[in-house]
XYZ file of C-alpha atoms in Angstrom:
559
model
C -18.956 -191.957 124.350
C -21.789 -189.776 126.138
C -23.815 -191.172 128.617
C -27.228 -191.374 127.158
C -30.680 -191.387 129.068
C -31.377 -195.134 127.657
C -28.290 -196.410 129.639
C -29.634 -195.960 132.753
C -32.901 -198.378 132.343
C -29.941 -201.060 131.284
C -28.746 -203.638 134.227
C -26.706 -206.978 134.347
C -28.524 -209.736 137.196
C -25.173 -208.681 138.935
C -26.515 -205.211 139.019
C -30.196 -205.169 138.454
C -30.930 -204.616 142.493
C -28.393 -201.279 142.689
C -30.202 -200.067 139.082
C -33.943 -200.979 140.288
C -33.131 -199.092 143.638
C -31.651 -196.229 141.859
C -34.732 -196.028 139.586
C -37.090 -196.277 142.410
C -35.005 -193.265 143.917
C -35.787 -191.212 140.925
C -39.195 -192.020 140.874
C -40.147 -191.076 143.644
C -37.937 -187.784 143.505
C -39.669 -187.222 139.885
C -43.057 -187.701 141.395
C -42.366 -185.378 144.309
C -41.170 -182.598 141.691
C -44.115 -183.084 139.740
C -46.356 -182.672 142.455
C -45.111 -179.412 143.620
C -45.256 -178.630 139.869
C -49.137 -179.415 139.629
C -49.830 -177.425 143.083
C -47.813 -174.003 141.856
C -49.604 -173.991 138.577
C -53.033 -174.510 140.013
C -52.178 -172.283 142.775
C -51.554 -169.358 140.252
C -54.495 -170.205 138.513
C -56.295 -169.440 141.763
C -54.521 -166.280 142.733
C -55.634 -165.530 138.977
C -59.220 -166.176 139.612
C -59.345 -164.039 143.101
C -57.768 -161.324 141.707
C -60.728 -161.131 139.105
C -63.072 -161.595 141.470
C -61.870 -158.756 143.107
C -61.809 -156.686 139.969
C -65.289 -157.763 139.360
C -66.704 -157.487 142.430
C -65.303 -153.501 142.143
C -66.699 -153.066 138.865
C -70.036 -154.125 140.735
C -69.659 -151.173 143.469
C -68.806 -149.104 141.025
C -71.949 -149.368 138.683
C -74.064 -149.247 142.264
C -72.528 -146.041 143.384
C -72.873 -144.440 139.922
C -76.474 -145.348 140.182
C -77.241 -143.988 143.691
C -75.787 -140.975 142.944
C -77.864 -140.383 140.081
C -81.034 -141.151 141.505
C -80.066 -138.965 144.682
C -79.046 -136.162 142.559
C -82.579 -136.474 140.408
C -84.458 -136.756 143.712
C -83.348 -133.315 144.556
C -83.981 -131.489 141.189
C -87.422 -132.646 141.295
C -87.766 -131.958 144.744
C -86.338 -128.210 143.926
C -88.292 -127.896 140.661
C -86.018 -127.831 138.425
C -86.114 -131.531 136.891
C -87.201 -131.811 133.315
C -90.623 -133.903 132.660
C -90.575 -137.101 131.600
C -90.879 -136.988 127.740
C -94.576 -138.740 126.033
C -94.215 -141.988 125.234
C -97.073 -141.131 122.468
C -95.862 -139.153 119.595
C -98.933 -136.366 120.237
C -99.340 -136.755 123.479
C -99.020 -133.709 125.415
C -96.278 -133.521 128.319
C -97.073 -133.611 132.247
C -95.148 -131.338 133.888
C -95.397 -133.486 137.012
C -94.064 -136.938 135.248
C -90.480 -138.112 135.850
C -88.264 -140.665 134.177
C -85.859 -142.263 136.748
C -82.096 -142.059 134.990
C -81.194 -145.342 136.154
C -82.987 -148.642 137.011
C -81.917 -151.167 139.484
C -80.700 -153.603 137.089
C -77.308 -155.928 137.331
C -76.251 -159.026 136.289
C -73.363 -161.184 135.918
C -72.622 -163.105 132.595
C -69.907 -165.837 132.311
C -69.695 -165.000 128.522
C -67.348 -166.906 126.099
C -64.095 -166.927 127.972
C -66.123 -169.854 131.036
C -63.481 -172.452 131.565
C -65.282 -174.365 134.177
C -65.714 -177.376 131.858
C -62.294 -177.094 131.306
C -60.823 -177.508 134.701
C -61.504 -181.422 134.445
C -58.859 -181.273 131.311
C -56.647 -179.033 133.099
C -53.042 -180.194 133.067
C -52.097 -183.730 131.833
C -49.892 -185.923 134.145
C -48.028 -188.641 131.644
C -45.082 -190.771 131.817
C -43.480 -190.858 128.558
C -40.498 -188.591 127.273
C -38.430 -188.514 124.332
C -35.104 -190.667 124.369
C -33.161 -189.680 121.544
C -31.760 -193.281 120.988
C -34.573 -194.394 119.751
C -35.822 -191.174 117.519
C -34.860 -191.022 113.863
C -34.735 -189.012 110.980
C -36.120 -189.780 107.335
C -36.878 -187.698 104.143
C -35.448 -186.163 101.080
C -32.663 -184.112 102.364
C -30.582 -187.263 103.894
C -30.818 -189.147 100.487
C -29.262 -186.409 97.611
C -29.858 -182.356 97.912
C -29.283 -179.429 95.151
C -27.206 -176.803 95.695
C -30.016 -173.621 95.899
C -32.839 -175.414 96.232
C -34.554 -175.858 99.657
C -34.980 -179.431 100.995
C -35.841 -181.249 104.247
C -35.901 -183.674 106.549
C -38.467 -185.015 109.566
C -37.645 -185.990 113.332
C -39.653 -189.001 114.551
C -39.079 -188.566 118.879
C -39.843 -191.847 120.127
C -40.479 -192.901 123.576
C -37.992 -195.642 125.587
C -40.203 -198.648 124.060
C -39.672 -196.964 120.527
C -43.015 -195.554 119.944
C -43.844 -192.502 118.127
C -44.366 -189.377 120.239
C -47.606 -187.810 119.918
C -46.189 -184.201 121.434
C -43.754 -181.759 120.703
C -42.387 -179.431 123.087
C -38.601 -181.076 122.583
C -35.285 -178.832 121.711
C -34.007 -180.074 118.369
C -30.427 -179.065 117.970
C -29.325 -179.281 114.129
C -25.136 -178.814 113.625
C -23.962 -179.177 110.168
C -20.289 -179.651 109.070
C -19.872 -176.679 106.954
C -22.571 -174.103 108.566
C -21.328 -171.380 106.303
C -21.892 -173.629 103.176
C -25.354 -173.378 103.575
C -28.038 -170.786 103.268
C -30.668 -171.458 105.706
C -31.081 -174.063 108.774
C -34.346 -174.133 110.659
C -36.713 -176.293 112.099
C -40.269 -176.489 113.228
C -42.456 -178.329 115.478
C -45.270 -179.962 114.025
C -46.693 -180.338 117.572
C -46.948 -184.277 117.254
C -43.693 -185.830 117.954
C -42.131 -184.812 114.709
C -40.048 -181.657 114.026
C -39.166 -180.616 110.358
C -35.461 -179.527 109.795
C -35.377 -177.136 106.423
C -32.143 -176.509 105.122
C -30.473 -174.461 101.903
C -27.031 -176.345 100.811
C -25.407 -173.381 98.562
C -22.200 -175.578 97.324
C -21.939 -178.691 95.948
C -20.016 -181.027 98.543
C -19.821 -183.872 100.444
C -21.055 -182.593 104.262
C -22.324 -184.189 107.582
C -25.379 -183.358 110.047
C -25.930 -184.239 113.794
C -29.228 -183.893 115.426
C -29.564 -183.674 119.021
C -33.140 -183.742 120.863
C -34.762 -183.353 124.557
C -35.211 -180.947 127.041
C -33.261 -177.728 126.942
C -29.581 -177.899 127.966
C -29.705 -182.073 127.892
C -30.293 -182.769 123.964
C -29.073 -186.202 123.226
C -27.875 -187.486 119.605
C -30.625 -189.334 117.724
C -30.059 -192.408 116.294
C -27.724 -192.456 112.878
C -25.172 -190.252 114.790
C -23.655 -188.122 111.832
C -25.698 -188.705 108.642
C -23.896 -187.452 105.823
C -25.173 -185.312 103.370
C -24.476 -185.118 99.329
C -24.954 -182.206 97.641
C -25.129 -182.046 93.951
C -25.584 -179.561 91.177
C -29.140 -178.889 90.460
C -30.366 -180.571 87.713
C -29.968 -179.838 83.937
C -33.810 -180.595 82.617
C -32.785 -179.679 78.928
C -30.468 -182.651 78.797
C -33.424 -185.010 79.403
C -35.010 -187.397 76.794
C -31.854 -185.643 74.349
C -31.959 -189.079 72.881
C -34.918 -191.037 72.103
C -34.254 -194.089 74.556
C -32.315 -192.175 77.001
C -29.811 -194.378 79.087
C -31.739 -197.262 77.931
C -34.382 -199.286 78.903
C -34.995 -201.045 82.392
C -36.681 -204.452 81.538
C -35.902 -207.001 78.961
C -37.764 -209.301 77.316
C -40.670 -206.913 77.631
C -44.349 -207.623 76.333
C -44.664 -210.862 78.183
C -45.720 -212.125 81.215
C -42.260 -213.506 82.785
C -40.437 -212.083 85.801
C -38.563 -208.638 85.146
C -40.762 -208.092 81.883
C -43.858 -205.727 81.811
C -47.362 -206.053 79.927
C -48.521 -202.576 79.584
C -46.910 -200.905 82.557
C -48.474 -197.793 84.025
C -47.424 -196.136 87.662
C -44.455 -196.143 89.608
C -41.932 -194.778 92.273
C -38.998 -195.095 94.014
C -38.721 -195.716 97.734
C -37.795 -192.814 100.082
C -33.917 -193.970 99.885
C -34.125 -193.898 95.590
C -32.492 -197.630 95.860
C -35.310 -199.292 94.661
C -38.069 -198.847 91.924
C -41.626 -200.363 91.958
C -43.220 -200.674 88.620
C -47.524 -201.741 88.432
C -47.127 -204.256 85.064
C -50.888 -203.353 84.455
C -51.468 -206.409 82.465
C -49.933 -208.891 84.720
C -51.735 -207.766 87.534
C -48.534 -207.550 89.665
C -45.949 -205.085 91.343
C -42.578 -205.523 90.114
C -39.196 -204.055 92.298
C -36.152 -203.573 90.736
C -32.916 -202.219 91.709
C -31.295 -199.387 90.754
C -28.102 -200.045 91.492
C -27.952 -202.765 88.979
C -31.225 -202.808 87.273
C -32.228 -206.102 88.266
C -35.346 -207.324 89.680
C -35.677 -207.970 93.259
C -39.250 -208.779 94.170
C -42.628 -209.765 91.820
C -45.712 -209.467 93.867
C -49.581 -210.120 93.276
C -51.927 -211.702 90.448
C -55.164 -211.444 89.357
C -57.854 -211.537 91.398
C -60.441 -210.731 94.342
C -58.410 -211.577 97.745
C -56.114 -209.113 99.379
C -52.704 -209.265 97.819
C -54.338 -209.792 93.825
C -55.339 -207.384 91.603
C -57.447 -206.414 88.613
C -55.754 -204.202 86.052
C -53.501 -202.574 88.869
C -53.247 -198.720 87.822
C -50.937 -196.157 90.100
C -48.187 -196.433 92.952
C -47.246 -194.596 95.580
C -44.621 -194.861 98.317
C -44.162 -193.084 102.006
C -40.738 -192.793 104.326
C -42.266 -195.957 106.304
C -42.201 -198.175 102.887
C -45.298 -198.257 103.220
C -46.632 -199.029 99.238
C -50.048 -197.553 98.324
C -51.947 -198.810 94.449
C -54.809 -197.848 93.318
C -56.287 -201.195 92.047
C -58.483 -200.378 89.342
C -61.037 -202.911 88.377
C -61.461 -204.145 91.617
C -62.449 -200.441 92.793
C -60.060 -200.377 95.603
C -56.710 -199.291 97.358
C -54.546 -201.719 98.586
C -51.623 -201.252 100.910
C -48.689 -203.033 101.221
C -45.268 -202.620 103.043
C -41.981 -203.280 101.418
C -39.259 -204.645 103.160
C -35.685 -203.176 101.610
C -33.784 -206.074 103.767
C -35.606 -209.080 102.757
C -36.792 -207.671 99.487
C -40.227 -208.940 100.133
C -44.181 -206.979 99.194
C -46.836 -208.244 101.924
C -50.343 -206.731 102.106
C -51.047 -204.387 104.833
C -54.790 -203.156 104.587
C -57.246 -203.128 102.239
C -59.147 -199.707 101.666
C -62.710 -199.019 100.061
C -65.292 -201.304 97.803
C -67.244 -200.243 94.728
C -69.898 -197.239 95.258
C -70.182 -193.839 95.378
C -70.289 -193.052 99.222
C -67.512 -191.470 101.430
C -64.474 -193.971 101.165
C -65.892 -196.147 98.193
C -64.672 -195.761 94.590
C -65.069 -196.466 91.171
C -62.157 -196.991 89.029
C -59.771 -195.294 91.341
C -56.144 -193.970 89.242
C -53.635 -191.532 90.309
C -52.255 -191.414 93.890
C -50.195 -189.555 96.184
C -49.122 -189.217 99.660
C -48.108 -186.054 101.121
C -44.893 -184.631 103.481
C -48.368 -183.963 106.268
C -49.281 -187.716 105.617
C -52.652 -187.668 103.446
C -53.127 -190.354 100.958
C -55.066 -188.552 97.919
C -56.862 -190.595 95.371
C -58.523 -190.004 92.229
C -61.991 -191.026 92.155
C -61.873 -191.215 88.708
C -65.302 -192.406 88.367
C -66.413 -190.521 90.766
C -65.288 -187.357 89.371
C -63.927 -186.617 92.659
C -60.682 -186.657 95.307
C -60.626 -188.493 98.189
C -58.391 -187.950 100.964
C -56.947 -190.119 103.942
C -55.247 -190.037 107.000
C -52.074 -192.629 106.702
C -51.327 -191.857 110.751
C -55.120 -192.858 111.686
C -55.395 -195.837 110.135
C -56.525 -194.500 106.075
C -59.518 -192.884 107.907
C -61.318 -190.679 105.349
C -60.260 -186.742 105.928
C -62.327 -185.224 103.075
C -64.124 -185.704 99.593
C -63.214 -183.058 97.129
C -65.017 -182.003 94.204
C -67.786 -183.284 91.643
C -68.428 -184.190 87.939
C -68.448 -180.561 86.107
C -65.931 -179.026 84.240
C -65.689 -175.343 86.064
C -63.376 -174.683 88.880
C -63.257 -177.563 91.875
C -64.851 -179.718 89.569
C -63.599 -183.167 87.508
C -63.916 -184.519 84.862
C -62.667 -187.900 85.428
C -59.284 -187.032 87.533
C -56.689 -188.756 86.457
C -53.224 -187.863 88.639
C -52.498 -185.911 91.543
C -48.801 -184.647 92.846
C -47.967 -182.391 96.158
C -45.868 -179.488 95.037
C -43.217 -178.274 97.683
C -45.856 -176.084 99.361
C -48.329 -178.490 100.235
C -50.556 -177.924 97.109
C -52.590 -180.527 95.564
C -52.599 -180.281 91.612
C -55.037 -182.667 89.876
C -54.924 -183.420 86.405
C -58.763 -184.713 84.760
C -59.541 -185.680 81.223
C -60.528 -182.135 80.536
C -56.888 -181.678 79.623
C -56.154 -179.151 82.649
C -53.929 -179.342 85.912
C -56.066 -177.771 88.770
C -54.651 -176.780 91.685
C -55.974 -176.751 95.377
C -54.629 -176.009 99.064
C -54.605 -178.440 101.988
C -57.852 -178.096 102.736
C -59.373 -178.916 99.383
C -59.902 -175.414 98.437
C -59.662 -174.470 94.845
C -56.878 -172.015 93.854
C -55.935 -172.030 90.298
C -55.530 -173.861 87.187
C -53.366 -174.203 83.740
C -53.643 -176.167 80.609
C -56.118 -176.991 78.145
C -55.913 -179.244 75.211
C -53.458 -178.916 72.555
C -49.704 -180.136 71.330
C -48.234 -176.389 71.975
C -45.816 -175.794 75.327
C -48.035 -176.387 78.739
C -50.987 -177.489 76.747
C -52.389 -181.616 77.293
C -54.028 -184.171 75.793
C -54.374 -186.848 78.442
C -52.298 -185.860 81.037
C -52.151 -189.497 82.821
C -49.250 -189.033 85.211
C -47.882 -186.854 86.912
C -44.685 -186.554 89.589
C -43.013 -183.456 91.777
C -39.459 -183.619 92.644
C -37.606 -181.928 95.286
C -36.846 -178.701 93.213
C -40.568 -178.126 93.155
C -40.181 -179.403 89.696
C -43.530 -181.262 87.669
C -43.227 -183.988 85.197
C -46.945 -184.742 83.404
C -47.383 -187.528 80.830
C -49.261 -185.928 78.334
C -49.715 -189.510 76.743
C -51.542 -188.574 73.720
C -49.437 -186.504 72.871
C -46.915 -188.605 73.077
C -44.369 -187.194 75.286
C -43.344 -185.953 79.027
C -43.691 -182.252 79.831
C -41.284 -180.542 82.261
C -42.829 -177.653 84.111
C -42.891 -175.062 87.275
C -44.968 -176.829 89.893
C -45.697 -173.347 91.155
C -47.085 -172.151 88.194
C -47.273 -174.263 85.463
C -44.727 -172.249 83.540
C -42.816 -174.364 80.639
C -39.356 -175.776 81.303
C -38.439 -178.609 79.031
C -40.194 -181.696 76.944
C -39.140 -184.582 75.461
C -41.154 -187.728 73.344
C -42.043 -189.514 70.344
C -42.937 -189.386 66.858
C -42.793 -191.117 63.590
C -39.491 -191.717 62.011
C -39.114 -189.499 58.870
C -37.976 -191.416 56.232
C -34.600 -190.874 53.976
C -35.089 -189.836 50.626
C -35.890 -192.869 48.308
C -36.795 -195.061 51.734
C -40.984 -193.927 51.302
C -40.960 -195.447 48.169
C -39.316 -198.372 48.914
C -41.338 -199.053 52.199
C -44.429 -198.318 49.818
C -43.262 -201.546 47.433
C -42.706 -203.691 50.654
C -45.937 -203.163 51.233
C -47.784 -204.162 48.154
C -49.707 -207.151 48.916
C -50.178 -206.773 52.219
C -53.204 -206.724 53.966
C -54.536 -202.888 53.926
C -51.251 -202.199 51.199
C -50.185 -199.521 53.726
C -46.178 -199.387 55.063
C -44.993 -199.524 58.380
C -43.584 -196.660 60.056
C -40.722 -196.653 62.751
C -41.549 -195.287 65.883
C -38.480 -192.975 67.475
C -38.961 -192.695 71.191
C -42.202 -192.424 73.903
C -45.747 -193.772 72.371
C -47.721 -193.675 75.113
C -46.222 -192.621 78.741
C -48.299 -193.941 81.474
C -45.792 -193.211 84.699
C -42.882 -191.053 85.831
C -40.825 -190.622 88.655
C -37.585 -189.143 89.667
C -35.457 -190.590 91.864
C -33.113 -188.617 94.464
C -30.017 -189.046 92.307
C -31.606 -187.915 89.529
C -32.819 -191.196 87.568
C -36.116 -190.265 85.899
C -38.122 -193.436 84.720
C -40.962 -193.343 82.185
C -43.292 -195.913 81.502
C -44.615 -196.621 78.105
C -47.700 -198.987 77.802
C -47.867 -199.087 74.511
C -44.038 -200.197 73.794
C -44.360 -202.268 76.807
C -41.154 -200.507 78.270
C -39.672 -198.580 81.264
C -36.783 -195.829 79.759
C -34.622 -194.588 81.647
C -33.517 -190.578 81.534
């Protein structure tokens, strides 16, 4: 096994004085290096600064001797006779042919002008002692769970320091080797500047494959933590199989309509974590967070209740989840967003932070619904009652980035925004209760927008939830109408749909449901439902599981 950089800050109380000494050594060999570092760059910032002050100091004897000679060469053509007058400053004046007009004054100045960096020097250069030590970075996100063959996915490097904290540079050489190079169409990565490179890759054949990623200063990378993660690549997905029958592969509670452990009272958002193991489910009417696995479709954790404290709820409304398991609901009566933090080992929910209060200021809500956190870590929220979107940074502690939009129905504007998805570059599409899907950039701008009410292809009525998956695919809810809608998250172009409707009855079976019904309150028959009533939440998971939630049946199907 390579030596690694950690090893070295390792010793035994046999050893400890020999390691100590050692480090010492380095130290002071480091600080040395350093040092000589600091004095060359300053010193050709100052050979930088004389040589303009040269070049400025010539463009000064330069203007002077252009001005000298002017005035001496003047001098003698009025001296000779020969000058021209000095034109009337008044438009009728008359001229004197004994008036001059010097050609040149004895004006200069100097002017620091935009480019002054004294205020700078102070910030010049930053002396630190932290590095990245590739046994403690990681690597999380989409690409190391399941990827499609043609269709672009990624990954993030988290550097970490030798305590295990998050970097907050870049800088580092990430070195990305895959298995099968030639199996896949592109390979590159990018450095988001804060400790945390993205690796973008194109798998072009289905297959099982492995990555390594190396990281640290050029020439003495270092294997990250996970050593070779392996990587599945699967067919892309087949949306026109979906919903082909009315329950799908079934349903993922029992017992459901009541208020016991693994059963759901009008269930509305939810997700899967970042690994697609587990699914968490907001059972709206129970005021709790479910988890269930999806391995074997049983529940693992039940979290929450109603009420006021941290931890309860009041009609609990959308979920979200982030590569940290961090969990994220929009808890709508109590016109807040709690955090939690899920723990995949113990199987456990505990409350994190609690963000926002009733109101209409910057970082308050009213009835908040759909929610989403981005790849850049934003949490968006709809400010349903507010009319508006309300973003936060996750890495600064939820601080408020920016409100967006205002009660109206033109462009920018809400009408009661109801969900909110990332598409695979970066945009933010909002659906409101104006029956539309607006989209924006990552700075809240307004771009475009698609949909309007209807039951026809890419047309809404309610579009309550709404989920991207890694092929830059959209699922909406278009719960009054009764069914999921598959379409382009880039432009809103139809793919697929699938839903419910009434069950049409055999011939001979109307008129027989008709006599059933004869002396029964309102004398009208009861019709069989065939599939989705109302879908409240949908998700995809990395393998491919979709799960819709329908309040109405009190149900989660599974596609």
């Amino acid at each position: 096994m390579a030596t690694r950089r950690i090893d070295a800050l390792y010793c035994t109380r046999e050893t400890a004085e020999a390691v100590v000494r050692a480090t010492q050594q380095e130290t002071l060999r480091r600080a040395a290096e350093v040092k000589e570092e600091v004095a060359s760059v300053i010193a050709a910032r100052i050979q930088a600064l004389q040589q303009r002050q040269e070049e400025l100091r010539g463009l000064v004897d330069q203007l002077s001797s252009a001005k000298t000679q002017a005035l001496e060469e003047q001098l003698a053509e009025i001296q000779s006779g020969v000058a021209a007058p000095a034109t009337p400053e008044g438009h009728d004046a008359p001229v004197d042919p004994n008036l001059f007009f010097l050609k040149a004054d004895a004006v200069f100045n100097f002017k620091i002008g935009e480019g002054d960096f004294l205020e700078s020097i102070a910030r010049l250069g930053v002396v630190g002692d932290s590095s990245t030590y590739a046994s403690r970075s990681y690597a999380k996100g989409p690409a190391l769970s399941v990827l499609k063959a043609g269709n672009q996915s990624y990954l993030w490097v988290y550097t970490c320091d030798k305590d295990g904290r998050r970097r907050a540079e870049g800088g580092d050489s990430v070195v990305v080797s895959l298995s099968h190079p030639e199996e896949f169409a592109e390979l590159q990565v990018e450095d988001a500047k804060d400790g945390r490179y993205k690796v973008v890759l194109v798998p072009c054949t289905p297959g099982q494959y492995t990555m390594r990623i190396a990281v640290g200063a050029p020439g003495a990378e270092e294997e990250i933590a996970g050593g070779a993660f392996p990587l599945e690549v699967c067919p892309p997905t087949d949306y026109l199989t979906l919903g082909r029958e009315p329950y799908g592969r079934g349903k993922l509670c029992s017992a459901s309509g009541s208020s016991q452990p693994g059963s759901v009272r009008h269930p509305s958002g939810l997700c899967f974590d970042q690994s697609g193991k587990f699914a968490l489910i907001v059972d709206q009417s129970n005021n709790r967070i479910q988890v269930f696995s999806t391995q074997d479709m049983q529940l693992v954790c039940c979290y929450g209740k109603k009420g006021l404290t941290s931890g309860c709820f009041d009609s609990p409304c959308d979920i979200c989840a982030d590569t940290e398991n961090r969990v994220v609901v929009s808890d709508l009566l109590n016109h807040r967003v709690q955090v939690l933090e899920f723990n995949p080992r113990t199987f456990t929910l505990t409350h994190v932070l609690t963000i926002g209060q009733k109101g209409t200021g910057p970082g308050q809500f009213q009835f908040p619904k759909g929610l989403s956190i981005t790849e850049h870590g934003h949490l968006v929220v709809c400010d349903s009652g507010n009319h508006r979107i309300q973003v936060f940074s996750v890495a600064d502690g939820f601080s408020l980035v920016r409100v967006i939009g205002c009660q109206g129905t033109g462009e920018g504007l809400f009408n009661s925004p109801l969900a909110v998805a990332s598409n695979c570059a970066g945009e933010l599409l909002v659906s409101d209760a104006s029956n539309r899907i607006q989209v924006f950039d990552t700075n809240g701008a307004f771009l475009r927008c698609f949909g309007s009410k209807g039951r026809k292809d890419c047309m809404f009525n309610y579009p309550t939830s709404m989920y991207v998956n890694d092929e830059n695919v959209l699922f909406v809810c278009d719960q009054a109408n009764h069914r999921v809608q598959v379409l382009s998250a880039a432009d809103g172009s139809f793919i697929h749909k699938w839903g419910g409707a009434k069950k049409k009855p055999a011939a001979g079976e109307e008129e027989a449901a008709a006599e059933a019904a004869e002396g029964e309150e309102g004398g009208e028959p009861k019709v069989e439902w065939i599939g989705l009533k109302s879908p409240a939440g949908v998700a995809m998971s990395p393998s491919g599981l979709v799960l819709v939630s329908d309040s109405q049946d009190n149900d989660i199907y599974m596609f």
